[in-house]
mmCIF file of C-alpha atoms in Angstrom:
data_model
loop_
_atom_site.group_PDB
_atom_site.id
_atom_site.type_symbol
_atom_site.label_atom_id
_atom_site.label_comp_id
_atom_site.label_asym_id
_atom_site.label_seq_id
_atom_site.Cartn_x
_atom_site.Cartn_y
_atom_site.Cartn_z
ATOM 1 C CA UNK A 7 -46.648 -151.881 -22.105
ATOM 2 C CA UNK A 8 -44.878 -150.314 -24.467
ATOM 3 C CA UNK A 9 -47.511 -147.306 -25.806
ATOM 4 C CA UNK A 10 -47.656 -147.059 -22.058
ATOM 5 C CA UNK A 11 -44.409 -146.291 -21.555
ATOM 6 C CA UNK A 12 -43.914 -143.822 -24.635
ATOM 7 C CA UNK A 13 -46.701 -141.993 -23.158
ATOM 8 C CA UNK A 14 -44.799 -141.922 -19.750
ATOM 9 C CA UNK A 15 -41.587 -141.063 -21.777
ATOM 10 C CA UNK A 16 -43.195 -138.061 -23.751
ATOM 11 C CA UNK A 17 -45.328 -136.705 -20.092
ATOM 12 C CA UNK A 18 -41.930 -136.664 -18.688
ATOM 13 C CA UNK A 19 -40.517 -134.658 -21.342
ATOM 14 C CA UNK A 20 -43.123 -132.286 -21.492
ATOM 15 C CA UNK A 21 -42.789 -131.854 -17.619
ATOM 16 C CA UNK A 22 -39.480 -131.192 -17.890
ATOM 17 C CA UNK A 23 -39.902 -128.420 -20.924
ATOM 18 C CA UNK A 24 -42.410 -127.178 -18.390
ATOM 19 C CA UNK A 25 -39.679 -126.705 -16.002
ATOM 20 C CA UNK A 26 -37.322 -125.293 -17.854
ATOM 21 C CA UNK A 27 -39.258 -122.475 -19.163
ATOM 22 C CA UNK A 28 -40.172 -121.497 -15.767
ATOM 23 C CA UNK A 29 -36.386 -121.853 -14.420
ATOM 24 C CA UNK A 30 -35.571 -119.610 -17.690
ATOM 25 C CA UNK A 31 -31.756 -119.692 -18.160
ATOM 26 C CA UNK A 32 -29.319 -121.499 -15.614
ATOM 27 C CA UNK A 33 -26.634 -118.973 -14.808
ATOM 28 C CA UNK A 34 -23.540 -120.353 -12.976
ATOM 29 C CA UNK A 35 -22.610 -118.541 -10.126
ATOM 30 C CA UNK A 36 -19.197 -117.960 -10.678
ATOM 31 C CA UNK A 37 -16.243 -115.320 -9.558
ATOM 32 C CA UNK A 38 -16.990 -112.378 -12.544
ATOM 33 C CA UNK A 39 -20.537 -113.643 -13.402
ATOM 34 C CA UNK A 40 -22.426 -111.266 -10.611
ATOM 35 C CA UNK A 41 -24.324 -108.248 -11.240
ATOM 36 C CA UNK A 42 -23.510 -106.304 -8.300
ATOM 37 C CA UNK A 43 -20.267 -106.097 -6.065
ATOM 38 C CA UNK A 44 -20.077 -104.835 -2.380
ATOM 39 C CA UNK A 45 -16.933 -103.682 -0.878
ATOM 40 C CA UNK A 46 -16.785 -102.851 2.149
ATOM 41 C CA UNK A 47 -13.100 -102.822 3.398
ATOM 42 C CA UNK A 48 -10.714 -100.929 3.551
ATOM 43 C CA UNK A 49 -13.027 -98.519 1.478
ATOM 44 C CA UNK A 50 -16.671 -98.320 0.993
ATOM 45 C CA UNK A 51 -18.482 -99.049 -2.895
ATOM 46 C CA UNK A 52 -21.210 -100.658 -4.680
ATOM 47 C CA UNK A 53 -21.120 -100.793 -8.269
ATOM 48 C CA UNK A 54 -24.249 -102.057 -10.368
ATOM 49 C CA UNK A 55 -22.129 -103.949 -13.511
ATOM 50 C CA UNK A 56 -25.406 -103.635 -15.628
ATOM 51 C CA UNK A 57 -24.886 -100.008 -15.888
ATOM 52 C CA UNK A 58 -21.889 -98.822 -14.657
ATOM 53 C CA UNK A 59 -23.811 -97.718 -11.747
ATOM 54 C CA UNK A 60 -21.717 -96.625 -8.282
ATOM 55 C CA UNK A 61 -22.087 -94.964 -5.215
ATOM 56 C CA UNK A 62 -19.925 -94.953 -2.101
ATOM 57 C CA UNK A 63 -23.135 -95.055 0.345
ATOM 58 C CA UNK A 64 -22.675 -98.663 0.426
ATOM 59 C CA UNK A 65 -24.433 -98.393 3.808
ATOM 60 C CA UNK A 66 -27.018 -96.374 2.408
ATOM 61 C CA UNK A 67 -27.658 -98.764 -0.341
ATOM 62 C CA UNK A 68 -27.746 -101.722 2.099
ATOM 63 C CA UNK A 69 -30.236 -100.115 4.229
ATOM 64 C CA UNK A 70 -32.611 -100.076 1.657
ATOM 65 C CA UNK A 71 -31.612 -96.695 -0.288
ATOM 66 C CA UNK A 72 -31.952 -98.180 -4.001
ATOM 67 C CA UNK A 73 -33.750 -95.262 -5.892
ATOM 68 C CA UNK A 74 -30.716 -94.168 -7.579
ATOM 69 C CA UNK A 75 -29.387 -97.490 -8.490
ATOM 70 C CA UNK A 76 -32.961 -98.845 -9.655
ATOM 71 C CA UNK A 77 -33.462 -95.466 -11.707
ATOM 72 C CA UNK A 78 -30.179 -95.803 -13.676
ATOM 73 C CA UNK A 79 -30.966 -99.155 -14.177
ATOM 74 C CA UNK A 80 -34.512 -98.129 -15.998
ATOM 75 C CA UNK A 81 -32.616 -95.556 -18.086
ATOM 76 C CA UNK A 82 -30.292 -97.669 -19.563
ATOM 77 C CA UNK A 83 -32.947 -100.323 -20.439
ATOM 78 C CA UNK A 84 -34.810 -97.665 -21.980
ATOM 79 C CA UNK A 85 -31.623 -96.159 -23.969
ATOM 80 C CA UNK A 86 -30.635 -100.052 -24.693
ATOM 81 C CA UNK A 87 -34.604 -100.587 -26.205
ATOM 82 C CA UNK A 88 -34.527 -97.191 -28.173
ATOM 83 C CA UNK A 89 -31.167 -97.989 -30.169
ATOM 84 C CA UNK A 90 -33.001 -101.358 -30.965
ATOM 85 C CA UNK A 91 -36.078 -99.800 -32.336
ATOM 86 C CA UNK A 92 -34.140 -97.745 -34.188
ATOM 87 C CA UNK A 93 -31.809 -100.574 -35.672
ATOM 88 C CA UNK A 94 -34.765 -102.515 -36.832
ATOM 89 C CA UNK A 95 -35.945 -99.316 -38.224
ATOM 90 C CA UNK A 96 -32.946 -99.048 -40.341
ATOM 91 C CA UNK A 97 -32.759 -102.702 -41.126
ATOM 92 C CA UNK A 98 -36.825 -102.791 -42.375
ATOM 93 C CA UNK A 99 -35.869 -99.545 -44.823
ATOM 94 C CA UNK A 100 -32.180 -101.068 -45.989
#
């Protein structure tokens, strides 16, 4: 009874490391904590907080209009990855 339940214990554990890398990171979804705010009275915005991103076609960007939003969002990953490669470059020759 007792290997048997060890065994149970460490399955269980397992299954729940299983879950957890599939969930990834648990973000609390809190006032401040979004990516993305919508206002829509008494003037019209959407601002992407990854990137500084805005536009005042918040109906536009509702509809389905997300080219210029998803492109800034690309270039900023790809300026954020460059000034890592080169920071590890500097690190590996320091």
């Amino acid at each position: 009874k007792r290997v048997k339940a060890q065994l149970l214990a460490i399955a269980q554990e397992q299954r729940c490391e299983e879950i957890r890398a599939i969930r990834g990171d648990a973000v609390e979804a809190a006032w401040g904590a979004q990516i993305r705010n919508y206002v829509l009275q008494p003037y019209k915005m959407v601002k992407d907080q990854r990137n500084n991103w805005e536009t005042s076609d918040a109906q536009g960007f509702l509809d389905g209009d997300l080219e210029d939003c998803i492109g800034e969002l690309l270039r900023t990953r790809a300026r954020e990855e460059q000034i890592a490669r080169e920071e590890d470059e500097q690190y590996k020759e320091g």
